[in-house]
Tab-separated table of C-alpha atoms and ligand atoms in Angstrom:
chain	number	residue	atom	x	y	z
A	44	MET	CA	16.552	-30.392	11.224
A	45	GLN	CA	13.255	-31.901	10.156
A	46	ALA	CA	10.050	-29.961	10.722
A	47	ASP	CA	6.752	-31.525	11.813
A	48	LEU	CA	4.830	-29.804	9.073
A	49	VAL	CA	5.784	-27.793	5.987
A	50	LEU	CA	3.299	-25.741	4.025
A	51	LYS	CA	4.804	-25.213	0.595
A	52	ASN	CA	4.219	-22.595	-2.118
A	53	GLY	CA	1.397	-20.775	-0.398
A	54	LEU	CA	0.660	-17.060	-0.310
A	55	VAL	CA	1.390	-16.310	3.315
A	56	PHE	CA	-0.461	-13.540	5.120
A	57	THR	CA	2.328	-12.204	7.399
A	58	SER	CA	2.425	-9.063	9.496
A	59	LYS	CA	4.482	-7.558	6.661
A	60	GLY	CA	1.934	-8.327	3.958
A	61	ILE	CA	1.290	-11.298	1.660
A	62	VAL	CA	4.452	-13.080	0.605
A	63	GLU	CA	4.982	-16.218	-1.471
A	64	ALA	CA	6.787	-18.508	0.952
A	65	ASP	CA	6.990	-21.853	2.678
A	66	ILE	CA	6.263	-22.277	6.361
A	67	ALA	CA	7.895	-24.847	8.631
A	68	VAL	CA	6.158	-25.729	11.887
A	69	ASN	CA	7.990	-27.498	14.645
A	70	GLU	CA	6.757	-28.341	18.122
A	71	GLU	CA	3.520	-26.481	17.497
A	72	LYS	CA	5.215	-23.209	16.561
A	73	VAL	CA	6.232	-21.488	13.361
A	74	ALA	CA	9.923	-22.309	13.054
A	75	LYS	CA	10.644	-20.624	9.720
A	76	ILE	CA	9.027	-18.621	6.950
A	77	ALA	CA	11.224	-18.659	3.864
A	78	LYS	CA	11.493	-19.754	0.296
A	79	GLY	CA	13.295	-22.724	-1.188
A	80	PRO	CA	16.352	-24.349	0.324
A	81	ASN	CA	16.168	-22.469	3.602
A	82	ILE	CA	13.109	-24.488	4.585
A	83	PRO	CA	13.701	-27.842	6.273
A	84	LYS	CA	11.982	-30.980	5.066
A	85	GLY	CA	8.724	-31.831	6.761
A	86	VAL	CA	7.425	-35.094	8.242
A	87	LYS	CA	4.237	-33.971	6.538
A	88	THR	CA	4.173	-31.523	3.624
A	89	ILE	CA	1.157	-29.816	2.095
A	90	ASP	CA	1.296	-28.110	-1.271
A	91	CYS	CA	-0.585	-24.804	-0.876
A	92	ARG	CA	-0.011	-23.504	-4.398
A	93	GLY	CA	-2.689	-20.965	-5.287
A	94	LYS	CA	-3.990	-20.912	-1.760
A	95	ILE	CA	-3.748	-18.192	0.902
A	96	ILE	CA	-2.467	-19.043	4.349
A	97	LEU	CA	-4.109	-16.877	7.009
A	98	PRO	CA	-3.394	-16.769	10.737
A	99	GLY	CA	-5.685	-19.318	12.420
A	100	LEU	CA	-9.141	-17.786	12.578
A	101	ILE	CA	-10.720	-17.141	15.953
A	102	ASP	CA	-14.443	-17.142	16.670
A	103	PRO	CA	-14.840	-15.006	19.781
A	104	HIS	CA	-18.515	-15.885	20.344
A	105	VAL	CA	-19.999	-19.388	20.307
A	106	HIS	CA	-22.547	-21.338	22.355
A	107	PHE	CA	-21.622	-25.029	22.338
A	108	ARG	CA	-24.307	-25.962	24.949
A	109	ASP	CA	-21.979	-28.238	26.888
A	110	PRO	CA	-22.815	-28.882	29.728
A	111	GLY	CA	-26.553	-28.889	29.996
A	112	GLU	CA	-28.054	-28.995	26.545
A	113	THR	CA	-25.883	-31.428	24.648
A	114	GLU	CA	-28.823	-32.601	22.586
A	115	LYS	CA	-28.506	-29.199	20.808
A	116	GLU	CA	-24.708	-29.296	20.431
A	117	ASP	CA	-21.755	-30.532	22.402
A	118	PHE	CA	-18.087	-29.617	22.491
A	119	TYR	CA	-17.231	-32.335	19.984
A	120	THR	CA	-19.857	-31.446	17.373
A	121	GLY	CA	-19.479	-27.715	17.948
A	122	SER	CA	-15.717	-27.854	17.545
A	123	CYS	CA	-16.022	-30.049	14.457
A	124	ALA	CA	-18.276	-27.361	13.031
A	125	ALA	CA	-15.602	-24.788	13.978
A	126	ALA	CA	-12.866	-26.802	12.220
A	127	ALA	CA	-15.045	-27.213	9.132
A	128	GLY	CA	-15.646	-23.485	9.112
A	129	GLY	CA	-11.922	-22.662	9.287
A	130	PHE	CA	-11.661	-21.767	12.968
A	131	THR	CA	-8.655	-22.851	14.985
A	132	LEU	CA	-9.793	-21.288	18.257
A	133	VAL	CA	-13.227	-20.535	19.688
A	134	ALA	CA	-14.421	-18.699	22.767
A	135	ASP	CA	-17.433	-20.337	24.379
A	136	MET	CA	-20.176	-18.456	26.219
A	137	PRO	CA	-21.194	-19.211	29.832
A	138	ASN	CA	-25.004	-19.607	29.506
A	139	ASN	CA	-24.873	-23.315	30.237
A	140	GLN	CA	-26.745	-25.374	32.747
A	141	PRO	CA	-25.254	-24.846	35.268
A	142	PRO	CA	-23.904	-21.425	34.203
A	143	THR	CA	-20.122	-21.097	33.954
A	144	SER	CA	-20.206	-18.562	36.782
A	145	THR	CA	-18.603	-20.515	39.617
A	146	VAL	CA	-15.116	-21.975	39.892
A	147	ASP	CA	-16.531	-25.495	40.139
A	148	ALA	CA	-18.606	-25.044	36.994
A	149	PHE	CA	-15.662	-23.473	35.186
A	150	LYS	CA	-13.279	-26.275	36.088
A	151	SER	CA	-15.673	-28.994	35.166
A	152	LYS	CA	-16.433	-27.331	31.846
A	153	VAL	CA	-12.692	-27.112	31.068
A	154	LYS	CA	-12.333	-30.832	31.851
A	155	GLU	CA	-15.339	-31.862	29.763
A	156	ALA	CA	-14.410	-29.646	26.818
A	157	CYS	CA	-10.764	-30.875	26.914
A	158	SER	CA	-12.046	-34.424	26.409
A	159	LYS	CA	-14.077	-33.455	23.339
A	160	ALA	CA	-12.657	-30.428	21.525
A	161	VAL	CA	-11.112	-30.777	18.084
A	162	VAL	CA	-9.908	-27.150	17.982
A	163	ASP	CA	-8.485	-25.005	20.773
A	164	PHE	CA	-10.936	-23.168	22.983
A	165	CYS	CA	-11.235	-20.351	25.485
A	166	LEU	CA	-14.038	-19.951	27.991
A	167	TYR	CA	-15.972	-16.932	29.179
A	168	ALA	CA	-17.091	-16.836	32.794
A	169	GLY	CA	-20.568	-15.562	33.514
A	170	CYS	CA	-21.254	-12.808	36.016
A	171	GLY	CA	-24.247	-11.355	37.784
A	172	ALA	CA	-25.289	-10.151	41.248
A	173	GLU	CA	-24.757	-13.546	42.869
A	174	ASN	CA	-21.189	-14.427	41.933
A	175	MET	CA	-19.295	-11.154	42.276
A	176	THR	CA	-17.113	-12.508	45.040
A	177	GLU	CA	-16.058	-15.404	42.836
A	178	MET	CA	-14.928	-13.291	39.879
A	179	ALA	CA	-11.276	-13.077	40.989
A	180	TYR	CA	-11.041	-16.867	41.213
A	181	LEU	CA	-12.658	-17.285	37.797
A	182	ALA	CA	-10.080	-14.854	36.333
A	183	GLY	CA	-7.415	-16.967	38.067
A	184	GLU	CA	-8.716	-20.057	36.292
A	185	GLY	CA	-8.026	-18.374	32.941
A	186	ALA	CA	-11.454	-16.991	31.957
A	187	ILE	CA	-10.926	-15.163	28.688
A	188	ALA	CA	-13.422	-12.450	29.651
A	189	PHE	CA	-16.564	-12.077	31.745
A	190	LYS	CA	-19.962	-12.070	30.103
A	191	THR	CA	-23.145	-10.499	31.345
A	192	TRP	CA	-26.591	-9.944	29.856
A	193	MET	CA	-28.548	-6.762	30.395
A	194	TYR	CA	-31.658	-8.664	29.490
A	195	LEU	CA	-32.006	-12.384	30.000
A	196	SER	CA	-35.193	-14.233	30.841
A	197	SER	CA	-33.562	-17.170	32.547
A	198	PRO	CA	-33.758	-18.865	35.905
A	199	PHE	CA	-30.000	-18.228	36.129
A	200	SER	CA	-30.188	-14.481	35.767
A	201	ASN	CA	-28.471	-13.811	39.087
A	202	LEU	CA	-25.403	-15.573	37.789
A	203	LEU	CA	-25.446	-14.243	34.243
A	204	ALA	CA	-27.216	-10.877	34.119
A	205	VAL	CA	-27.346	-7.399	35.667
A	206	LYS	CA	-30.552	-5.675	36.647
A	207	ASP	CA	-29.581	-2.031	37.102
A	208	PHE	CA	-26.859	0.530	36.619
A	209	LYS	CA	-25.488	-0.085	40.132
A	210	GLU	CA	-24.760	-3.693	39.233
A	211	VAL	CA	-23.297	-2.664	35.895
A	212	ILE	CA	-20.828	-0.412	37.715
A	213	GLN	CA	-19.988	-3.088	40.290
A	214	ILE	CA	-19.249	-5.696	37.679
A	215	PHE	CA	-17.302	-3.346	35.431
A	216	THR	CA	-15.258	-2.208	38.422
A	217	ASN	CA	-14.451	-5.809	39.376
A	218	THR	CA	-13.436	-6.801	35.849
A	219	SER	CA	-11.404	-3.644	35.442
A	220	LYS	CA	-9.427	-4.472	38.589
A	221	LEU	CA	-8.826	-8.009	37.361
A	222	GLY	CA	-7.528	-6.757	33.998
A	223	VAL	CA	-10.088	-8.865	32.122
A	224	PRO	CA	-12.578	-7.513	29.566
A	225	ILE	CA	-16.302	-7.489	30.201
A	226	ALA	CA	-18.421	-8.737	27.306
A	227	VAL	CA	-22.011	-7.545	27.286
A	228	HIS	CA	-25.211	-8.523	25.572
A	229	ALA	CA	-26.488	-4.933	25.396
A	230	GLU	CA	-30.285	-4.694	25.062
A	231	ASP	CA	-32.295	-2.675	27.589
A	232	ALA	CA	-34.544	-4.875	29.757
A	233	GLU	CA	-37.169	-2.257	30.523
A	234	THR	CA	-37.738	-1.326	26.875
A	235	ILE	CA	-38.068	-5.032	25.935
A	236	GLU	CA	-40.392	-5.873	28.806
A	237	GLN	CA	-42.733	-2.971	28.068
A	238	ALA	CA	-42.834	-3.648	24.346
A	239	THR	CA	-43.373	-7.383	24.893
A	240	THR	CA	-46.236	-6.831	27.340
A	241	LEU	CA	-48.001	-4.539	24.875
A	242	LEU	CA	-47.544	-6.905	21.951
A	243	LYS	CA	-48.727	-9.914	23.919
A	244	SER	CA	-51.750	-8.104	25.322
A	245	SER	CA	-52.819	-7.194	21.798
A	246	GLY	CA	-52.659	-10.864	20.845
A	247	ARG	CA	-49.610	-10.680	18.600
A	248	LYS	CA	-47.870	-14.033	18.049
A	249	ASP	CA	-46.530	-13.487	14.531
A	250	PRO	CA	-42.789	-13.487	13.724
A	251	ALA	CA	-42.596	-9.691	13.295
A	252	ALA	CA	-43.708	-9.302	16.882
A	253	HIS	CA	-40.326	-10.600	17.980
A	254	SER	CA	-38.509	-7.835	16.120
A	255	GLU	CA	-40.908	-5.231	17.448
A	256	SER	CA	-40.401	-6.438	21.002
A	257	ARG	CA	-36.686	-5.617	20.800
A	258	PRO	CA	-36.494	-2.269	19.011
A	259	ALA	CA	-33.243	-0.577	17.984
A	260	SER	CA	-33.742	1.894	20.821
A	261	ALA	CA	-33.281	-0.962	23.346
A	262	GLU	CA	-29.820	-1.669	21.944
A	263	VAL	CA	-28.813	2.010	21.695
A	264	LYS	CA	-29.943	2.703	25.270
A	265	ALA	CA	-28.020	-0.268	26.695
A	266	VAL	CA	-24.915	0.522	24.636
A	267	ARG	CA	-24.922	4.087	26.042
A	268	VAL	CA	-25.141	2.738	29.596
A	269	CYS	CA	-22.225	0.362	28.965
A	270	LEU	CA	-20.034	3.008	27.346
A	271	ASP	CA	-20.740	5.371	30.198
A	272	ALA	CA	-19.820	2.649	32.746
A	273	ALA	CA	-16.693	1.728	30.746
A	274	LYS	CA	-15.602	5.353	30.753
A	275	LYS	CA	-16.116	5.606	34.521
A	276	THR	CA	-14.348	2.364	35.382
A	277	GLY	CA	-11.667	2.108	32.683
A	278	VAL	CA	-12.605	-1.491	31.861
A	279	THR	CA	-12.159	-2.974	28.384
A	280	LEU	CA	-15.722	-3.367	27.125
A	281	TYR	CA	-16.531	-5.958	24.503
A	282	LEU	CA	-19.885	-5.078	22.981
A	283	LEU	CA	-21.292	-8.264	21.502
A	284	HIS	CA	-23.398	-8.636	18.344
A	285	LEU	CA	-24.155	-5.006	17.523
A	286	THR	CA	-26.968	-4.585	15.040
A	287	THR	CA	-27.894	-0.888	14.718
A	288	LYS	CA	-26.663	2.303	13.163
A	289	GLY	CA	-27.327	4.084	16.446
A	290	ALA	CA	-25.098	1.701	18.384
A	291	VAL	CA	-22.164	1.958	16.019
A	292	GLU	CA	-22.415	5.750	16.100
A	293	GLU	CA	-22.195	5.597	19.923
A	294	VAL	CA	-19.177	3.295	19.702
A	295	LYS	CA	-17.462	5.562	17.191
A	296	ALA	CA	-17.917	8.571	19.446
A	297	ALA	CA	-16.740	6.653	22.554
A	298	LYS	CA	-13.632	5.456	20.733
A	299	SER	CA	-12.787	9.028	19.844
A	300	TRP	CA	-12.888	9.917	23.563
A	301	GLY	CA	-10.566	7.073	24.412
A	302	VAL	CA	-13.062	4.616	25.918
A	303	LYS	CA	-11.610	1.094	25.681
A	304	VAL	CA	-14.322	-0.542	23.637
A	305	VAL	CA	-14.133	-3.441	21.220
A	306	ALA	CA	-17.212	-3.974	19.059
A	307	GLU	CA	-18.561	-7.116	17.438
A	308	THR	CA	-21.163	-7.931	14.852
A	309	CYS	CA	-22.236	-11.258	13.363
A	310	PRO	CA	-22.744	-12.677	9.860
A	311	HIS	CA	-26.538	-12.854	10.224
A	312	TYR	CA	-26.783	-9.103	10.729
A	313	LEU	CA	-24.499	-8.499	7.761
A	314	PHE	CA	-26.263	-10.854	5.332
A	315	LEU	CA	-29.926	-10.972	6.442
A	316	THR	CA	-32.463	-8.291	7.265
A	317	GLU	CA	-35.716	-8.328	9.221
A	318	GLU	CA	-37.414	-9.659	6.071
A	319	ALA	CA	-35.868	-13.034	6.901
A	320	ILE	CA	-38.046	-13.544	9.974
A	321	LEU	CA	-41.107	-13.020	7.811
A	322	GLN	CA	-39.910	-15.749	5.437
A	323	LEU	CA	-38.172	-18.158	7.775
A	324	GLY	CA	-40.236	-17.560	10.908
A	325	ALA	CA	-38.740	-18.739	14.176
A	326	TYR	CA	-35.566	-20.023	12.468
A	327	ALA	CA	-34.599	-16.356	12.095
A	328	LYS	CA	-35.609	-15.495	15.655
A	329	ILE	CA	-32.367	-14.209	17.150
A	330	ASN	CA	-31.476	-11.812	20.005
A	331	PRO	CA	-30.841	-9.018	19.197
A	332	PRO	CA	-33.208	-9.322	16.195
A	333	LEU	CA	-32.378	-8.942	12.538
A	334	ARG	CA	-32.750	-5.289	11.424
A	335	GLY	CA	-33.527	-3.168	8.399
A	336	ILE	CA	-31.356	-2.299	5.440
A	337	GLU	CA	-30.182	1.087	6.809
A	338	ASP	CA	-28.799	-0.577	9.932
A	339	GLN	CA	-27.138	-3.224	7.806
A	340	LYS	CA	-25.485	-0.613	5.624
A	341	ALA	CA	-24.151	1.113	8.738
A	342	LEU	CA	-22.681	-2.189	9.946
A	343	TRP	CA	-20.824	-2.758	6.669
A	344	GLY	CA	-19.578	0.835	6.803
A	345	SER	CA	-18.249	0.340	10.311
A	346	LEU	CA	-16.469	-2.905	9.389
A	347	VAL	CA	-14.607	-1.009	6.732
A	348	ASP	CA	-13.844	2.100	8.794
A	349	THR	CA	-12.736	0.056	11.870
A	350	VAL	CA	-15.539	0.996	14.257
A	351	ILE	CA	-16.492	-2.671	14.479
A	352	ASP	CA	-13.472	-4.769	15.382
A	353	CYS	CA	-14.555	-8.449	15.453
A	354	ILE	CA	-16.907	-10.832	13.751
A	355	GLY	CA	-18.333	-13.510	16.023
A	356	SER	CA	-20.648	-16.156	14.638
A	357	ASP	CA	-22.834	-16.185	17.822
A	358	HIS	CA	-23.243	-19.853	16.902
A	359	ALA	CA	-26.429	-20.578	18.857
A	360	PRO	CA	-27.765	-24.033	18.018
A	361	HIS	CA	-31.315	-25.077	18.897
A	362	ARG	CA	-33.394	-28.090	17.915
A	363	LYS	CA	-35.723	-27.972	14.931
A	364	ARG	CA	-38.563	-29.168	17.140
A	365	GLU	CA	-38.156	-26.139	19.436
A	366	LYS	CA	-38.005	-23.743	16.486
A	367	GLU	CA	-41.152	-25.368	15.042
A	368	GLU	CA	-42.999	-24.501	18.264
A	369	GLY	CA	-42.742	-20.885	17.146
A	370	ARG	CA	-44.731	-21.568	13.978
A	371	GLU	CA	-48.068	-20.616	15.573
A	372	ASP	CA	-46.677	-18.523	18.390
A	373	ILE	CA	-43.300	-16.828	17.915
A	374	TRP	CA	-42.863	-16.315	21.692
A	375	LEU	CA	-42.517	-20.067	22.239
A	376	ALA	CA	-39.424	-20.559	20.089
A	377	PRO	CA	-35.874	-20.082	21.449
A	378	SER	CA	-33.623	-17.436	19.920
A	379	GLY	CA	-30.413	-18.075	18.028
A	380	ALA	CA	-29.011	-19.610	14.806
A	381	PRO	CA	-26.044	-21.880	14.048
A	382	ASN	CA	-23.565	-19.965	11.867
A	383	ILE	CA	-20.042	-21.018	12.625
A	384	GLU	CA	-19.672	-23.061	9.414
A	385	VAL	CA	-20.804	-20.294	7.116
A	386	SER	CA	-19.247	-17.198	8.629
A	387	LEU	CA	-15.972	-17.414	6.666
A	388	PRO	CA	-17.415	-18.365	3.275
A	389	LEU	CA	-19.967	-15.550	3.527
A	390	MET	CA	-17.222	-13.042	4.382
A	391	LEU	CA	-14.850	-14.340	1.699
A	392	THR	CA	-17.637	-13.833	-0.856
A	393	LYS	CA	-17.558	-10.127	0.073
A	394	VAL	CA	-13.761	-10.121	-0.207
A	395	ASN	CA	-14.147	-11.519	-3.734
A	396	LYS	CA	-16.619	-8.762	-4.523
A	397	GLY	CA	-14.176	-6.111	-3.251
A	398	VAL	CA	-16.460	-5.022	-0.378
A	399	ILE	CA	-13.788	-5.617	2.227
A	400	THR	CA	-10.105	-6.430	1.895
A	401	LEU	CA	-8.595	-9.726	2.972
A	402	ALA	CA	-6.378	-7.723	5.388
A	403	ARG	CA	-9.484	-6.341	7.093
A	404	LEU	CA	-11.036	-9.796	7.223
A	405	VAL	CA	-7.969	-11.084	9.062
A	406	GLU	CA	-8.232	-8.279	11.624
A	407	LEU	CA	-11.947	-8.942	12.095
A	408	MET	CA	-11.733	-12.712	12.269
A	409	SER	CA	-8.407	-13.335	13.963
A	410	THR	CA	-5.998	-10.569	14.982
A	411	ASN	CA	-8.405	-8.375	16.961
A	412	ALA	CA	-9.858	-11.270	18.951
A	413	ALA	CA	-6.303	-12.456	19.727
A	414	LYS	CA	-5.491	-8.969	21.022
A	415	LEU	CA	-8.714	-8.747	23.057
A	416	PHE	CA	-7.936	-12.091	24.678
A	417	ASN	CA	-4.297	-11.209	25.303
A	418	LEU	CA	-3.147	-14.035	23.021
A	419	TYR	CA	-1.421	-11.811	20.495
A	420	PRO	CA	1.188	-12.228	18.957
A	421	ALA	CA	1.223	-15.971	19.754
A	422	ARG	CA	-2.142	-16.064	17.930
A	423	GLY	CA	-3.649	-13.764	15.350
A	424	THR	CA	-0.603	-13.305	13.140
A	425	ILE	CA	1.884	-15.435	11.241
A	426	ASP	CA	5.398	-14.839	12.378
A	427	GLU	CA	8.312	-16.979	13.429
A	428	GLY	CA	7.687	-18.044	17.027
A	429	ALA	CA	3.898	-17.759	16.803
A	430	GLN	CA	1.599	-20.758	17.189
A	431	GLY	CA	1.488	-22.914	14.058
A	432	SER	CA	-2.264	-22.451	13.643
A	433	PHE	CA	-3.503	-21.494	10.205
A	434	THR	CA	-6.589	-21.283	8.054
A	435	VAL	CA	-5.677	-22.144	4.472
A	436	VAL	CA	-8.156	-20.500	2.147
A	437	ASP	CA	-9.154	-21.136	-1.416
A	438	LEU	CA	-10.533	-17.785	-2.520
A	439	LYS	CA	-11.683	-19.124	-5.895
A	440	SER	CA	-13.851	-22.010	-4.782
A	441	ASP	CA	-17.529	-21.431	-5.693
A	442	TYR	CA	-19.992	-23.608	-3.893
A	443	LYS	CA	-23.537	-23.912	-2.634
A	444	ILE	CA	-24.069	-24.035	1.151
A	445	ARG	CA	-25.790	-27.335	1.910
A	446	ALA	CA	-27.336	-27.663	5.366
A	447	ASP	CA	-27.075	-31.459	5.216
A	448	HIS	CA	-23.268	-31.190	4.804
A	449	LEU	CA	-22.793	-29.351	8.102
A	450	TYR	CA	-21.239	-30.771	11.245
A	451	THR	CA	-23.418	-28.891	13.745
A	452	LYS	CA	-26.275	-30.810	15.354
A	453	ALA	CA	-28.470	-27.844	14.455
A	454	LYS	CA	-27.993	-28.267	10.692
A	455	GLU	CA	-31.771	-28.230	10.159
A	456	CYS	CA	-31.829	-24.659	11.500
A	457	MET	CA	-29.302	-23.360	8.967
A	458	LEU	CA	-30.443	-19.965	7.632
A	459	PHE	CA	-28.189	-19.924	4.606
A	460	ASP	CA	-29.066	-23.267	3.007
A	461	GLY	CA	-28.735	-23.017	-0.793
A	462	TRP	CA	-26.774	-19.752	-0.821
A	463	MET	CA	-23.997	-19.511	-3.393
A	464	VAL	CA	-20.681	-18.414	-1.894
A	465	LYS	CA	-17.141	-17.963	-3.217
A	466	GLY	CA	-14.178	-18.735	-0.989
A	467	ARG	CA	-13.678	-21.254	1.793
A	468	ALA	CA	-11.190	-22.833	4.154
A	469	ILE	CA	-9.634	-25.955	2.698
A	470	TYR	CA	-7.315	-26.729	5.624
A	471	THR	CA	-7.704	-25.853	9.261
A	472	ILE	CA	-4.441	-26.384	11.047
A	473	VAL	CA	-4.121	-26.208	14.846
A	474	ARG	CA	-0.637	-26.098	16.374
A	475	GLY	CA	0.891	-27.878	13.389
A	476	SER	CA	-1.849	-30.556	13.085
A	477	VAL	CA	-4.377	-30.680	10.279
A	478	VAL	CA	-7.861	-30.876	11.818
A	479	MET	CA	-9.864	-30.214	8.635
A	480	GLU	CA	-8.941	-31.127	5.085
A	481	GLU	CA	-11.066	-30.319	2.045
A	482	GLY	CA	-14.196	-29.922	4.148
A	483	VAL	CA	-13.684	-33.173	6.106
A	484	VAL	CA	-12.850	-32.961	9.829
A	485	VAL	CA	-9.834	-35.192	10.443
A	486	GLY	CA	-8.818	-33.895	13.867
A	487	SER	CA	-9.364	-36.132	16.811
A	488	ARG	CA	-11.665	-35.663	19.741
A	489	GLY	CA	-9.748	-34.197	22.686
A	490	PHE	CA	-6.956	-32.696	20.580
A	491	GLY	CA	-8.236	-29.173	21.203
A	492	ARG	CA	-6.604	-27.451	24.126
A	493	PHE	CA	-7.920	-25.119	26.764
A	494	THR	CA	-6.402	-21.703	26.127
A	495	PRO	CA	-6.504	-19.477	29.183
A	496	ARG	CA	-6.372	-15.706	28.880
A	497	GLY	CA	-2.778	-14.694	28.108
A	498	LEU	CA	-0.901	-13.454	31.118
A	499	THR	CA	2.497	-12.867	29.651
A	500	GLN	CA	1.794	-9.757	27.639
A	501	ARG	CA	2.423	-6.797	29.834
A	502	ARG	CA	1.934	-4.553	26.802
A	503	SER	CA	-1.681	-4.071	25.924
A	504	HIS	CA	-2.498	-4.227	22.240
A	505	SER	CA	-5.080	-1.858	20.954
A	506	VAL	CA	-7.256	-3.438	18.282
A	507	SER	CA	-7.586	-2.308	14.631
B	146	LIG	O1	-30.185	-15.308	19.968
B	146	LIG	C1	-29.523	-15.554	20.957
B	146	LIG	N1	-29.191	-16.833	21.325
B	146	LIG	N2	-29.098	-14.539	21.755
B	146	LIG	C2	-28.563	-14.779	22.999
B	146	LIG	O2	-28.280	-13.844	23.694
B	146	LIG	C3	-28.335	-16.165	23.460
B	146	LIG	C4	-28.307	-17.097	22.342
B	146	LIG	C5	-28.425	-18.486	22.859
B	146	LIG	O3	-27.653	-18.879	23.737
B	146	LIG	O4	-29.239	-19.243	22.271
B	147	LIG	ZN1	-24.392	-15.138	22.003
């Protein structure tokens, strides 16, 4: 037998620990993990000596802006950025124009993304008061999860956001019945509206006003509401981009009572504090906002002690011109930053420093997302029979992040330009095909495949 691809001499991160072995991939799947003569010859062979082969990394939270705002990013550039950053699978958010909250919008997004993606992708479906009757059909189309905002100033709020506890319960009940998780942007609308009105009426337009308009209490209040609703409805709750000590304490308590909650944070909350918005202005305007050092310490603590389960980049590209509008008046700039290409090198730098283990990084950046999306063990682990998708990492590579080397259209908005990091992906391999080699994207447009929520696993896998 000849295999399509053989990875030789690597340190393979298997479910049984790191082993020195070769991997043969055939017809998109891992055919064999063994050493020496037991491995077939490959049509293509890559020498991975000194490198670590991780399960293909998954970014559970990206905004590729396609359809609707493709001048900011599109599925081709976004997925090139994903491949460059070491991700083999991404899950794209539904706040498009039109929102991915109807079956028609969902289907047409799948079609468009299939024609452009370089890596595999999953799609969230949006939900709000206006599309509750359509949720079952969206689940049938393979939505990976539903997403709703508790605060969103958008003309599409009825398709993407909830306005009160009654709607929270309705949506959580629906998603629970469908057996699909509900992902929530948890920041309390009333708190934000009141704070914003006060700040604006006192003439504040400076960058710090953004942080003050979205206090930690807004997140903690919304997180409590969601956890309460999750407990009542039994849904699996995916709490996106947590930023505060108070929120992770709530999650920790809820987990101990058996609430099915999966928690996420993002690289910008782990590596930047609220100081950044004072230095970088609107470029560091993100929702929820960057926080203080005490919150950041709590986030690192909860990564280690398994309260936080996933790292999502929340890759949210905007144009430089729009960010510049916030120079004189912070309220005018859009929120979000493009981080998919730096998420892994930043985290590997912390692995090198001994802050987290590589095993924990794999859980946070692959295995737990695969479990949440019901794609485990086909994804999220390296075992015979699993998908042949890998992120090959060079842990020793020191380099400087250069915004002008990025694939995202939003490279001018990069927050980490000039940072020194240690560790990066040198190959991104999707179903046996190399899509990124030594920093260069070699995968072709349209190779990436739509990956619906897994239906085959009757067992549910608890994360961590
Ligand atoms: O900062 C953010 N940007 N937060 C969100 O909730 C949305 C995102 C975006 O889409 O730009
Ligand atoms: Zn987001």
